[in-house]
Coordinates of C-alpha atoms in Angstrom, one line a residue:
Chain A
M1 CA -48.3 2.1 100.9
N2 CA -47.6 -0.6 98.3
T3 CA -47.6 -4.0 100.0
K4 CA -47.1 -6.0 96.8
P5 CA -43.9 -8.0 97.1
I6 CA -41.2 -6.9 94.6
I7 CA -40.1 -10.6 94.1
Q8 CA -42.6 -13.4 94.3
T9 CA -41.8 -17.0 93.3
S10 CA -44.1 -20.0 93.6
H11 CA -43.0 -23.6 93.0
L12 CA -40.0 -22.6 90.9
S13 CA -37.9 -25.5 89.6
K14 CA -35.0 -25.7 87.2
I15 CA -33.9 -28.9 85.5
Y16 CA -30.8 -29.2 83.3
K17 CA -30.8 -31.9 80.7
T18 CA -27.6 -33.3 79.4
G19 CA -28.5 -36.1 77.0
T20 CA -30.7 -38.4 79.0
L21 CA -29.3 -37.3 82.3
E22 CA -31.5 -34.8 84.3
T23 CA -30.0 -32.6 86.9
I24 CA -32.4 -30.9 89.3
A25 CA -30.9 -27.5 90.2
L26 CA -33.9 -26.0 91.9
E27 CA -37.0 -27.7 93.3
N28 CA -40.2 -26.1 94.5
I29 CA -38.8 -22.8 95.5
S30 CA -41.5 -20.4 96.9
F31 CA -40.8 -17.1 98.7
E32 CA -41.5 -13.4 98.6
I33 CA -39.2 -10.4 99.1
Q34 CA -40.7 -7.1 100.0
K35 CA -39.5 -3.7 99.0
G36 CA -36.6 -2.5 101.1
E37 CA -35.5 -5.9 102.3
F38 CA -31.8 -7.0 102.6
V39 CA -31.8 -10.7 101.9
A40 CA -28.8 -13.1 101.9
I41 CA -29.1 -16.4 100.2
M42 CA -26.7 -19.0 101.6
G43 CA -25.8 -22.5 100.7
P44 CA -22.9 -24.7 99.8
S45 CA -21.6 -24.7 96.2
G46 CA -23.8 -26.7 93.9
S47 CA -26.9 -25.9 96.1
G48 CA -28.5 -24.1 93.2
K49 CA -28.2 -20.6 94.7
S50 CA -26.5 -19.1 91.5
T51 CA -29.2 -20.6 89.3
L52 CA -31.9 -19.0 91.6
M53 CA -30.0 -15.7 91.3
H54 CA -30.0 -15.9 87.5
I55 CA -33.7 -16.6 87.4
L56 CA -34.3 -13.7 89.8
G57 CA -32.2 -11.5 87.6
A58 CA -34.2 -12.4 84.5
L59 CA -31.1 -13.9 82.9
D60 CA -32.5 -17.4 82.9
K61 CA -36.0 -18.9 82.9
P62 CA -37.4 -21.5 85.3
T63 CA -38.4 -24.9 83.9
T64 CA -41.6 -24.8 85.9
G65 CA -43.2 -22.4 88.4
I66 CA -44.0 -18.8 88.3
Y67 CA -41.8 -15.8 89.0
L68 CA -43.4 -12.4 89.4
L69 CA -41.0 -9.5 89.3
D70 CA -42.7 -6.4 90.4
G71 CA -46.0 -8.0 89.6
K72 CA -44.9 -9.1 86.1
N73 CA -44.7 -12.7 85.0
V74 CA -41.2 -13.0 83.6
E75 CA -41.9 -16.1 81.6
K76 CA -44.3 -14.3 79.3
L77 CA -41.9 -11.7 78.2
T78 CA -39.9 -11.6 75.0
D79 CA -36.1 -11.4 74.9
D80 CA -36.2 -7.6 74.3
E81 CA -38.7 -7.0 77.1
L82 CA -36.5 -9.0 79.4
A83 CA -33.5 -6.9 78.3
E84 CA -35.5 -3.8 79.3
I85 CA -36.5 -5.3 82.7
R86 CA -32.8 -6.1 83.4
N87 CA -31.9 -2.6 82.3
Q88 CA -34.6 -0.7 84.3
K89 CA -35.4 -2.8 87.4
I90 CA -32.4 -4.9 88.2
G91 CA -28.9 -4.0 89.1
F92 CA -26.8 -7.2 88.8
I93 CA -23.4 -7.5 90.6
F94 CA -21.5 -10.5 89.4
Q95 CA -19.0 -12.5 91.4
A96 CA -16.5 -12.1 88.6
Y97 CA -17.3 -8.3 88.3
N98 CA -17.8 -8.7 84.5
L99 CA -16.6 -5.3 83.5
L100 CA -15.9 -4.6 79.9
P101 CA -12.2 -5.3 79.4
R102 CA -9.8 -2.4 78.5
T103 CA -12.6 0.1 79.1
T104 CA -12.5 2.9 81.7
A105 CA -14.5 2.7 84.9
L106 CA -16.6 5.7 83.8
K107 CA -17.5 4.0 80.5
N108 CA -18.4 0.8 82.3
V109 CA -20.8 2.6 84.6
I110 CA -22.3 4.6 81.6
L111 CA -23.1 1.4 79.6
P112 CA -26.5 0.5 81.0
M113 CA -27.5 4.2 80.7
I114 CA -26.5 4.1 77.0
Y115 CA -28.9 1.2 76.5
A116 CA -31.6 3.0 78.4
G117 CA -31.2 6.1 76.1
V118 CA -30.3 8.5 79.0
P119 CA -29.0 11.8 77.5
K120 CA -25.3 12.2 77.4
E121 CA -24.8 14.9 80.0
E122 CA -27.2 13.3 82.5
R123 CA -25.5 9.9 82.3
M124 CA -22.1 11.4 82.7
E125 CA -23.3 13.2 85.8
K126 CA -24.9 10.1 87.2
A127 CA -21.9 7.9 86.5
K128 CA -19.7 10.3 88.4
K129 CA -22.1 10.5 91.2
Y130 CA -22.2 6.7 91.7
L131 CA -18.5 6.3 91.3
N132 CA -18.1 8.9 94.0
L133 CA -20.5 7.0 96.2
V134 CA -18.4 3.8 96.0
G135 CA -15.3 5.9 96.6
L136 CA -13.7 5.7 93.2
S137 CA -13.9 9.4 92.1
D138 CA -10.1 9.4 91.5
R139 CA -10.1 6.2 89.4
M140 CA -12.8 7.1 86.8
E141 CA -10.4 7.1 83.8
H142 CA -8.6 3.9 84.8
T143 CA -9.4 0.9 82.6
S144 CA -10.7 -2.2 84.3
N145 CA -7.4 -4.1 84.1
Q146 CA -5.7 -1.2 85.9
L147 CA -8.0 -1.6 88.9
S148 CA -7.7 -4.0 91.9
G149 CA -10.4 -6.7 92.5
G150 CA -12.1 -4.6 95.2
Q151 CA -12.0 -1.5 93.0
Q152 CA -13.5 -3.5 90.1
Q153 CA -16.2 -4.8 92.3
R154 CA -17.0 -1.2 93.4
V155 CA -17.2 -0.2 89.7
A156 CA -19.6 -3.0 89.2
I157 CA -21.7 -1.8 92.1
A158 CA -21.7 1.7 90.7
R159 CA -22.8 0.2 87.4
A160 CA -25.6 -1.7 89.0
L161 CA -26.8 1.4 90.7
S162 CA -26.6 3.7 87.7
M163 CA -30.2 3.0 86.5
N164 CA -31.5 3.3 90.1
P165 CA -33.0 -0.2 89.9
A166 CA -35.7 -1.5 92.2
I167 CA -33.6 -4.5 93.2
L168 CA -29.9 -5.1 93.6
L169 CA -28.8 -8.7 93.0
A170 CA -25.3 -9.5 94.1
D171 CA -23.8 -12.9 93.3
E172 CA -21.0 -13.5 95.8
P173 CA -20.0 -9.8 95.8
T174 CA -17.1 -10.4 98.1
G175 CA -16.1 -13.8 96.8
N176 CA -13.0 -12.7 95.0
I177 CA -11.7 -10.0 97.2
A178 CA -9.8 -9.5 100.4
S179 CA -11.7 -9.3 103.7
V180 CA -10.9 -5.6 104.3
Q181 CA -12.3 -4.7 101.0
A182 CA -15.2 -7.0 101.6
E183 CA -16.1 -5.0 104.7
E184 CA -16.0 -1.8 102.7
I185 CA -18.4 -3.2 100.2
M186 CA -20.7 -4.5 102.8
A187 CA -20.7 -1.0 104.3
I188 CA -21.8 0.3 100.9
F189 CA -24.6 -2.3 100.8
Q190 CA -25.7 -1.4 104.3
K191 CA -25.9 2.3 103.3
L192 CA -27.8 1.5 100.1
N193 CA -30.3 -0.6 102.1
D194 CA -30.7 2.2 104.6
D195 CA -31.5 4.5 101.6
G196 CA -34.3 2.1 100.7
H197 CA -32.8 -0.2 98.1
T198 CA -33.9 -3.8 98.0
I199 CA -30.8 -6.1 98.1
V200 CA -30.6 -9.8 97.4
M201 CA -27.1 -11.2 97.9
I202 CA -25.7 -14.7 97.5
T203 CA -22.8 -15.6 99.8
H204 CA -21.4 -18.7 101.5
E205 CA -19.6 -16.6 104.2
H206 CA -21.4 -16.4 107.5
D207 CA -20.0 -13.0 108.6
I208 CA -20.9 -11.5 105.2
A209 CA -24.5 -12.9 105.5
Q210 CA -24.8 -11.3 109.0
H211 CA -25.1 -7.9 107.3
A212 CA -28.5 -9.0 105.8
K213 CA -31.7 -8.8 107.7
R214 CA -33.0 -12.1 106.4
I215 CA -31.1 -15.2 105.4
I216 CA -32.5 -17.9 103.1
H217 CA -30.6 -21.2 103.3
I218 CA -30.6 -23.5 100.2
R219 CA -29.4 -27.0 99.9
D220 CA -29.8 -29.4 97.0
G221 CA -32.1 -26.9 95.2
K222 CA -34.5 -26.6 98.1
I223 CA -35.1 -23.9 100.8
I224 CA -34.2 -25.5 104.1
E225 CA -34.5 -22.4 106.2
D226 CA -35.9 -18.9 105.8
G227 CA -34.8 -16.9 108.8
N228 CA -37.0 -13.9 109.6
G229 CA -36.0 -10.6 111.0
H230 CA -36.2 -11.7 114.7
K231 CA -34.0 -14.7 114.3
Q232 CA -31.6 -12.5 112.3
K233 CA -31.1 -10.1 115.1
K234 CA -30.0 -12.9 117.4
I235 CA -27.3 -14.3 115.1
P236 CA -25.1 -11.2 115.0
A237 CA -25.4 -10.9 118.8
C238 CA -24.2 -14.5 119.1
A239 CA -21.5 -14.1 116.6
G240 CA -20.3 -10.9 118.2
R241 CA -20.3 -12.7 121.7
Chain B
M1 CA -27.7 4.6 71.3
D2 CA -27.2 6.9 68.3
Y3 CA -25.2 6.0 65.3
L4 CA -22.3 8.3 66.0
E5 CA -21.9 6.7 69.4
L6 CA -22.1 3.3 67.8
F7 CA -19.6 4.3 65.2
L8 CA -17.1 5.6 67.8
E9 CA -17.6 2.5 70.0
S10 CA -17.0 0.2 67.0
I11 CA -13.8 2.1 66.0
G12 CA -12.7 1.7 69.6
T13 CA -13.3 -2.1 69.6
L14 CA -11.6 -2.5 66.2
T15 CA -8.4 -0.7 67.3
L16 CA -8.1 -3.0 70.3
N17 CA -7.0 -5.8 68.0
K18 CA -5.0 -4.0 65.3
T19 CA -3.4 -7.1 63.6
R20 CA -6.7 -8.8 63.1
T21 CA -8.5 -5.7 61.9
G22 CA -5.6 -5.0 59.5
L23 CA -5.7 -8.5 58.1
A24 CA -9.5 -8.4 57.6
I25 CA -9.1 -5.0 55.8
L26 CA -6.3 -6.4 53.7
G27 CA -8.6 -9.1 52.3
I28 CA -11.0 -6.4 51.1
V29 CA -8.2 -4.2 49.9
I30 CA -6.8 -7.0 47.7
G31 CA -10.3 -7.8 46.4
I32 CA -11.4 -4.2 45.5
G33 CA -7.9 -3.3 44.3
S34 CA -7.7 -6.2 41.9
V35 CA -11.2 -5.5 40.6
I36 CA -10.2 -1.9 39.7
A37 CA -6.7 -2.7 38.5
L38 CA -7.8 -5.6 36.3
V39 CA -10.8 -3.9 34.8
S40 CA -8.7 -0.9 34.0
L41 CA -6.0 -3.2 32.6
G42 CA -8.6 -4.6 30.3
Q43 CA -9.9 -1.3 29.2
T44 CA -6.4 0.1 28.7
S45 CA -5.4 -2.8 26.4
Q46 CA -8.7 -2.4 24.6
Q47 CA -8.0 1.2 23.9
A48 CA -4.4 0.5 22.9
I49 CA -5.5 -2.1 20.4
Q50 CA -8.2 0.2 19.0
S51 CA -5.9 3.0 18.6
Q52 CA -3.4 0.7 16.8
I53 CA -6.1 -0.4 14.4
E54 CA -7.1 3.2 13.8
S55 CA -3.4 4.0 13.0
L56 CA -3.8 1.7 10.0
G57 CA -5.9 4.6 8.5
S58 CA -9.4 5.7 8.9
N59 CA -12.6 5.2 6.9
L60 CA -11.1 2.3 5.1
L61 CA -12.8 -0.5 3.0
T62 CA -10.6 -3.4 2.1
V63 CA -11.6 -5.3 -1.0
R64 CA -10.1 -8.8 -1.1
P65 CA -10.4 -11.4 -3.8
G66 CA -12.4 -14.6 -3.1
S67 CA -15.9 -15.1 -2.2
I68 CA -17.8 -14.6 1.0
N69 CA -20.1 -17.4 0.3
Q70 CA -20.6 -19.4 -2.9
S71 CA -23.4 -22.1 -3.0
G72 CA -23.0 -22.4 0.7
V73 CA -19.3 -23.1 0.5
R74 CA -17.2 -20.5 1.9
G75 CA -14.1 -19.9 -0.1
A76 CA -10.8 -18.9 1.5
A77 CA -10.4 -15.1 1.3
G78 CA -7.5 -14.2 -0.8
G79 CA -7.3 -17.6 -2.2
R80 CA -8.5 -16.6 -5.6
T81 CA -7.1 -14.3 -8.2
T82 CA -9.9 -11.9 -9.2
L83 CA -8.8 -8.4 -8.5
T84 CA -6.7 -6.5 -11.0
L85 CA -5.1 -3.1 -11.2
D86 CA -7.8 -2.2 -13.7
D87 CA -10.4 -2.8 -11.1
A88 CA -8.6 -0.4 -8.8
K89 CA -8.3 2.2 -11.6
A90 CA -12.0 1.8 -12.4
I91 CA -13.0 2.5 -8.8
S92 CA -11.0 5.7 -8.8
S93 CA -12.1 6.9 -12.2
S94 CA -15.7 5.7 -12.5
P95 CA -18.4 8.5 -12.4
Q96 CA -20.7 6.2 -10.4
I97 CA -18.3 6.3 -7.5
T98 CA -19.0 9.5 -5.6
T99 CA -18.0 8.7 -2.0
V100 CA -14.5 7.5 -2.4
N101 CA -11.4 9.7 -1.7
S102 CA -8.6 7.5 -2.8
V103 CA -7.9 4.0 -3.9
S104 CA -4.8 2.0 -3.0
P105 CA -4.1 -1.2 -5.0
E106 CA -1.9 -3.5 -3.0
S107 CA 0.0 -6.7 -3.7
E108 CA 1.4 -8.4 -0.7
Q109 CA 3.4 -11.6 -0.3
R110 CA 5.7 -13.0 2.4
T111 CA 9.1 -14.0 1.2
Q112 CA 12.8 -14.3 2.2
V113 CA 14.9 -11.1 2.0
T114 CA 18.7 -11.1 2.3
T115 CA 21.4 -8.6 2.6
G116 CA 25.1 -9.3 3.2
G117 CA 25.1 -12.1 5.9
N118 CA 21.6 -11.4 7.3
N119 CA 18.2 -12.6 6.1
T120 CA 14.7 -12.3 7.3
N121 CA 11.3 -13.5 6.3
T122 CA 9.0 -10.5 5.8
E123 CA 6.1 -9.0 4.0
I124 CA 6.7 -7.5 0.6
M125 CA 4.1 -4.9 -0.1
G126 CA 3.6 -3.7 -3.6
V127 CA 2.2 -0.2 -3.4
E128 CA 1.4 3.0 -5.2
P129 CA 2.3 6.4 -3.7
V130 CA -1.3 6.8 -2.5
Y131 CA -0.6 4.0 0.1
A132 CA 1.3 6.4 2.4
Q133 CA -1.7 8.7 2.6
V134 CA -4.3 6.0 3.0
H135 CA -2.5 4.1 5.7
N136 CA -0.9 7.0 7.5
V137 CA 2.6 6.0 6.7
T138 CA 5.2 8.6 7.7
M139 CA 8.9 8.6 6.9
A140 CA 11.7 8.4 9.5
S141 CA 14.3 9.0 6.7
G142 CA 14.5 9.1 3.0
N143 CA 11.4 9.0 0.7
F144 CA 8.4 6.8 0.1
I145 CA 7.7 5.2 -3.3
T146 CA 6.9 7.8 -6.0
Q147 CA 4.7 7.7 -9.1
T148 CA 7.9 7.7 -11.2
D149 CA 9.1 4.6 -9.3
V150 CA 5.8 2.9 -10.2
D151 CA 5.7 4.1 -13.8
S152 CA 9.3 3.0 -14.5
M153 CA 9.3 -0.2 -12.3
T154 CA 12.3 1.1 -10.3
K155 CA 14.0 -1.5 -8.2
V156 CA 13.7 0.4 -4.9
A157 CA 12.4 -0.5 -1.4
V158 CA 11.2 1.4 1.6
L159 CA 11.8 -0.5 4.9
G160 CA 9.8 -0.8 8.1
P161 CA 11.9 -0.2 11.2
Q162 CA 11.7 -3.9 12.2
V163 CA 13.2 -5.0 8.9
V164 CA 16.0 -2.4 9.3
T165 CA 16.7 -4.0 12.7
D166 CA 16.6 -7.5 11.4
L167 CA 18.7 -6.9 8.3
F168 CA 21.1 -4.1 9.3
G169 CA 21.1 -4.0 13.0
E170 CA 19.2 -1.6 15.3
G171 CA 19.7 2.1 14.6
A172 CA 21.6 1.5 11.3
N173 CA 21.1 3.8 8.3
P174 CA 20.2 1.5 5.4
I175 CA 19.6 4.2 2.8
G176 CA 21.6 3.5 -0.3
Q177 CA 22.2 -0.1 0.7
S178 CA 20.8 -2.9 -1.3
I179 CA 18.7 -5.9 -0.4
R180 CA 18.0 -9.1 -2.4
V181 CA 14.5 -10.3 -3.0
K182 CA 13.6 -13.2 -5.3
G183 CA 16.9 -12.9 -7.1
Q184 CA 16.5 -9.1 -7.7
T185 CA 18.6 -6.4 -6.1
L186 CA 16.6 -3.5 -4.6
T187 CA 18.0 -0.2 -3.4
V188 CA 16.7 1.1 0.0
I189 CA 15.4 4.7 -0.4
G190 CA 13.6 5.2 2.8
V191 CA 12.7 4.0 6.3
T192 CA 9.2 4.5 7.8
T193 CA 8.5 5.5 11.3
S194 CA 7.3 2.9 13.7
K195 CA 3.6 2.1 13.9
G196 CA 3.9 -0.2 16.9
G197 CA 2.2 -3.5 17.4
T198 CA 3.8 -6.8 18.3
G199 CA 3.8 -10.4 17.1
F200 CA 1.6 -11.2 14.2
M201 CA 0.2 -7.7 14.3
N202 CA 3.6 -6.1 13.9
Q203 CA 3.1 -3.3 11.3
D204 CA 6.8 -2.5 11.2
D205 CA 7.9 -5.8 9.8
I206 CA 7.3 -4.8 6.1
I207 CA 9.0 -3.7 2.9
Y208 CA 7.3 -1.4 0.5
V209 CA 8.2 -1.8 -3.2
P210 CA 6.6 -0.1 -6.2
L211 CA 3.5 -2.1 -7.2
T212 CA 4.7 -2.6 -10.8
T213 CA 8.1 -3.9 -9.6
V214 CA 6.4 -6.5 -7.4
Q215 CA 4.0 -7.6 -10.1
K216 CA 6.3 -7.8 -13.1
Q217 CA 9.8 -8.3 -11.6
L218 CA 9.5 -10.1 -8.3
F219 CA 6.4 -12.4 -8.4
G220 CA 5.2 -12.3 -11.9
T221 CA 1.6 -11.8 -11.2
N222 CA -1.1 -9.4 -12.5
Y223 CA -3.4 -9.8 -9.6
L224 CA -3.8 -7.7 -6.5
S225 CA -4.0 -9.1 -2.9
S226 CA -6.3 -6.2 -1.9
I227 CA -7.7 -2.9 -3.0
V228 CA -7.9 -0.5 0.0
V229 CA -10.6 2.2 -0.6
E230 CA -10.7 5.3 1.6
A231 CA -14.2 6.7 1.9
K232 CA -14.8 10.5 2.1
S233 CA -16.1 10.2 5.7
A234 CA -17.2 7.7 8.3
E235 CA -20.8 8.5 7.5
V236 CA -20.6 7.4 3.8
M237 CA -18.8 4.1 4.6
V238 CA -21.9 2.0 3.8
D239 CA -22.6 3.9 0.6
A240 CA -19.0 3.5 -0.5
Q241 CA -19.2 -0.2 0.3
D242 CA -22.3 -0.5 -2.0
E243 CA -20.9 1.6 -4.8
V244 CA -17.6 -0.3 -4.9
G245 CA -19.4 -3.6 -4.6
Y246 CA -21.8 -3.0 -7.5
L247 CA -19.1 -1.6 -9.7
L248 CA -16.9 -4.6 -9.2
L249 CA -19.9 -7.0 -9.7
A250 CA -20.6 -5.3 -13.0
R251 CA -17.0 -5.4 -14.0
H252 CA -16.8 -9.1 -13.2
N253 CA -20.1 -9.8 -15.0
L254 CA -21.9 -11.0 -12.0
K255 CA -25.5 -10.3 -11.3
D256 CA -26.1 -11.8 -7.9
P257 CA -24.2 -10.1 -5.1
A258 CA -24.3 -13.5 -3.3
S259 CA -22.0 -14.9 -5.9
A260 CA -19.4 -12.1 -5.7
D261 CA -15.8 -13.2 -6.3
F262 CA -14.5 -10.6 -3.9
S263 CA -15.3 -9.5 -0.4
I264 CA -15.4 -6.0 1.1
M265 CA -14.4 -5.6 4.7
N266 CA -15.4 -2.5 6.5
Q267 CA -12.8 -1.3 9.0
Q268 CA -15.5 -0.8 11.5
D269 CA -16.3 -4.5 11.3
I270 CA -12.7 -5.3 12.2
L271 CA -12.8 -2.9 15.0
N272 CA -16.0 -4.4 16.4
T273 CA -14.5 -7.9 16.2
V274 CA -11.4 -6.8 18.1
S275 CA -13.5 -4.9 20.6
A276 CA -15.6 -7.9 21.3
T277 CA -12.5 -10.0 21.8
T278 CA -10.9 -7.6 24.2
G279 CA -14.2 -7.1 25.9
T280 CA -14.3 -10.9 26.6
F281 CA -10.8 -10.5 28.0
T282 CA -11.9 -7.7 30.3
A283 CA -14.8 -9.7 31.5
L284 CA -12.5 -12.7 32.2
L285 CA -10.2 -10.5 34.3
S286 CA -13.2 -9.0 36.1
G287 CA -14.4 -12.5 36.9
I288 CA -11.1 -13.4 38.5
A289 CA -11.1 -10.1 40.4
A290 CA -14.7 -10.8 41.6
I291 CA -13.5 -14.1 43.1
S292 CA -10.8 -12.4 45.1
L293 CA -13.4 -9.9 46.3
L294 CA -15.6 -12.7 47.4
V295 CA -12.7 -14.4 49.2
G296 CA -12.0 -11.1 50.9
G297 CA -15.7 -10.9 52.0
I298 CA -15.6 -14.4 53.4
G299 CA -12.4 -13.3 55.2
I300 CA -14.4 -10.5 56.9
M301 CA -17.2 -12.9 57.8
N302 CA -14.6 -15.3 59.3
I303 CA -13.1 -12.5 61.4
M304 CA -16.5 -11.4 62.6
L305 CA -17.5 -14.9 63.5
V306 CA -14.2 -15.3 65.5
T307 CA -14.9 -12.0 67.1
V308 CA -18.4 -13.0 68.1
T309 CA -17.1 -16.3 69.6
E310 CA -14.3 -14.5 71.4
R311 CA -16.5 -11.8 72.8
T312 CA -19.4 -14.2 73.8
R313 CA -19.0 -13.2 77.4
E314 CA -19.0 -9.5 76.5
I315 CA -22.1 -10.0 74.5
G316 CA -23.7 -11.8 77.4
L317 CA -22.8 -9.0 79.7
R318 CA -24.1 -6.4 77.4
K319 CA -27.4 -8.2 77.2
A320 CA -27.5 -8.7 81.0
L321 CA -27.1 -4.9 81.3
G322 CA -30.1 -4.4 79.0
A323 CA -28.8 -4.3 75.4
K324 CA -31.6 -5.4 73.1
K325 CA -31.1 -7.6 70.1
K326 CA -31.2 -4.7 67.7
V327 CA -28.3 -2.9 69.6
I328 CA -26.1 -6.0 69.5
T329 CA -26.8 -6.6 65.8
A330 CA -26.1 -2.9 65.0
Q331 CA -22.9 -3.0 66.9
F332 CA -21.4 -6.0 65.1
L333 CA -22.9 -4.9 61.7
M334 CA -21.2 -1.5 62.3
E335 CA -17.9 -3.2 62.9
S336 CA -18.0 -5.2 59.7
I337 CA -19.2 -2.2 57.7
I338 CA -16.3 -0.1 59.0
L339 CA -13.9 -3.0 58.0
T340 CA -15.3 -3.2 54.5
F341 CA -15.6 0.5 54.0
S342 CA -12.1 1.3 55.1
G343 CA -10.9 -1.7 53.1
G344 CA -12.9 -0.4 50.1
I345 CA -11.4 3.1 50.2
I346 CA -7.8 1.8 50.6
G347 CA -8.6 -0.8 47.8
V348 CA -9.8 1.9 45.4
I349 CA -6.6 3.9 46.0
V350 CA -4.4 0.8 45.6
G351 CA -6.3 -0.2 42.5
I352 CA -5.8 3.2 40.9
I353 CA -2.1 3.3 41.7
T354 CA -1.7 -0.2 40.4
S355 CA -3.5 0.5 37.1
Y356 CA -1.4 3.6 36.7
I357 CA 1.8 1.6 37.1
I358 CA 0.5 -1.1 34.7
S359 CA -0.5 1.4 32.0
D360 CA 2.9 3.1 32.4
L361 CA 4.7 -0.2 32.0
I362 CA 2.8 -1.2 28.8
N363 CA 3.0 2.3 27.4
A364 CA -0.7 2.7 27.1
A365 CA -2.9 5.6 28.0
F366 CA -4.0 5.5 31.7
V367 CA -7.7 4.6 31.7
I368 CA -9.7 4.4 35.0
S369 CA -13.2 3.2 35.0
P370 CA -15.5 5.2 37.4
S371 CA -18.1 2.4 37.0
A372 CA -15.6 -0.2 38.2
I373 CA -14.8 2.0 41.2
L374 CA -18.5 2.5 42.0
L375 CA -19.3 -1.2 41.5
A376 CA -16.3 -2.4 43.6
F377 CA -17.3 0.0 46.3
A378 CA -21.0 -1.0 46.2
V379 CA -20.0 -4.7 46.3
S380 CA -17.7 -4.1 49.3
A381 CA -20.5 -2.3 51.2
G382 CA -22.8 -5.2 50.3
I383 CA -20.3 -7.7 51.5
G384 CA -20.0 -5.8 54.8
I385 CA -23.7 -6.0 55.4
L386 CA -24.2 -9.5 54.0
F387 CA -21.2 -11.2 55.6
G388 CA -21.5 -9.1 58.8
W389 CA -25.2 -9.8 59.2
Y390 CA -24.8 -13.5 60.0
P391 CA -22.3 -13.1 62.8
A392 CA -24.1 -10.1 64.1
N393 CA -27.4 -12.0 64.2
K394 CA -25.6 -14.9 65.9
A395 CA -24.4 -12.6 68.6
A396 CA -27.7 -11.0 69.1
N397 CA -29.5 -14.3 69.6
L398 CA -27.2 -15.6 72.3
Q399 CA -28.9 -16.3 75.6
P400 CA -27.4 -13.9 78.2
I401 CA -26.8 -16.6 80.8
E402 CA -25.2 -19.0 78.4
A403 CA -23.1 -16.3 76.9
L404 CA -21.9 -15.2 80.4
R405 CA -21.0 -18.8 81.3
Y406 CA -19.1 -19.3 78.1
E407 CA -15.4 -19.9 78.6

């Protein structure tokens, strides 16, 4: 069994410079995430959780510190190698869905597979499979602006899954949608995690975070609490009363 | 991502914003279309002028009085009186002249001509019957000057169509009417067909009168304004030029060709001069057209830059999903190539139609230059790549996270 963590960060920091003003977004972040975990990152807005997510998703680079993604030092990779990593290993679910405008659900899901060079028939088949999984088999030919927020988010999930990535990164996946739909999406996440997908999710909603097995709390760019599995199990019990 | 897929994807993106795509294409259409239309306009007029000069007659040498160069001082051509009718007769009868077909002595002078209430200032051309053959003169009605007219100094005149219009009104039949030139009354015996030409090159604004009548009765001069020599063929033009030149030198008792008191102009020289002039004209037009092509290209670049800015988020997303630089570059390059190519094709069609209309309007033969089409097309493809490359590269180098954050 491979015990190497899929995500490993040590002393990550991110500093934004605007003129002479320095803003510290992240400071001394160190943690590990093992394969198959379902982690929620919580924190108030401005706590740096989105910045952390972007670094984890290889969309951004830390100012200092080391980030090993599946054993590879992300900082040493070229732009094109990063693109490949994002394509092959990471499924990113954005808060704002970020679907291609005026493009069908099917084409949106196919897009990462086009970049990966998956043969035409295979990617068609896969896209249909994942759209089916998120319950959108009857909406495949709808363009993104013809879909509701929850439907768009489900298309984004199908897209993130299409390359069968090692990690799913979700940035406030339920932030823009109604609570009923949010529950549906969490159910999908739960199912994916049960199937062995590693999921890292940002949220500021407690009841959404309860679905995760581990919660990392961030404030002012620092980890203030990293709840383990035991503690996790208690919280839903309390919440449920 | 194969090229067919890329192509279809680009077509899809371009059709999303039809107005902008249309305007970008329009720039290229105007550029390419004007290159083709203007180059073909230049070539059409060049051919029209050449065929006009050729209608003056073929294989002609024109001997004019005056020197080409005398002791470094160039004399005015035609300003001296050195050529006589005897010179012309010698050329046609000398045994040393073997390459000459016919010789037309001519005496030409501008003067005022009146009839009834009308008058005009026109060319009086004293000719012998051979003139009609040498200069391809054909008659619309009546007869040309005959040898009898020349021998007996008849007071007759043959009018060019422009003179008929000026003196008698358009379409009038002047035959049998009389005109007054230099106090003499001449009877009109014929009208020539139109040779075309406009302005100072108008070959229809002329009156033909027997040479002897002009010399003895109208202007009282024994000299000729030119002797036009028709060579036997285009190949012997240079030989004919030499033969006539040496004969005239001998007749005028001159040893050194440099001190000749006449000049011989080869028709080919005139043609070359005119060709060079119209060539410059064509080049000028092409230059103007090239500028509009450049402006069209910059228009494409502008549109592509706007597109890149507007689609920054999309580019960021594509990169986040794993698009490599090459793919982004190819996508934007493909879009600008499609723009310029479709603009190029429409431009070629528009250019051909325009030049057809122009050639129809100026009554010239329709000339289309394949090289202009090829060049214009190559340039448009070049513009597509050149002006598309910068925005495409700009898009490819965007950092995904900054592109995604772009508002």
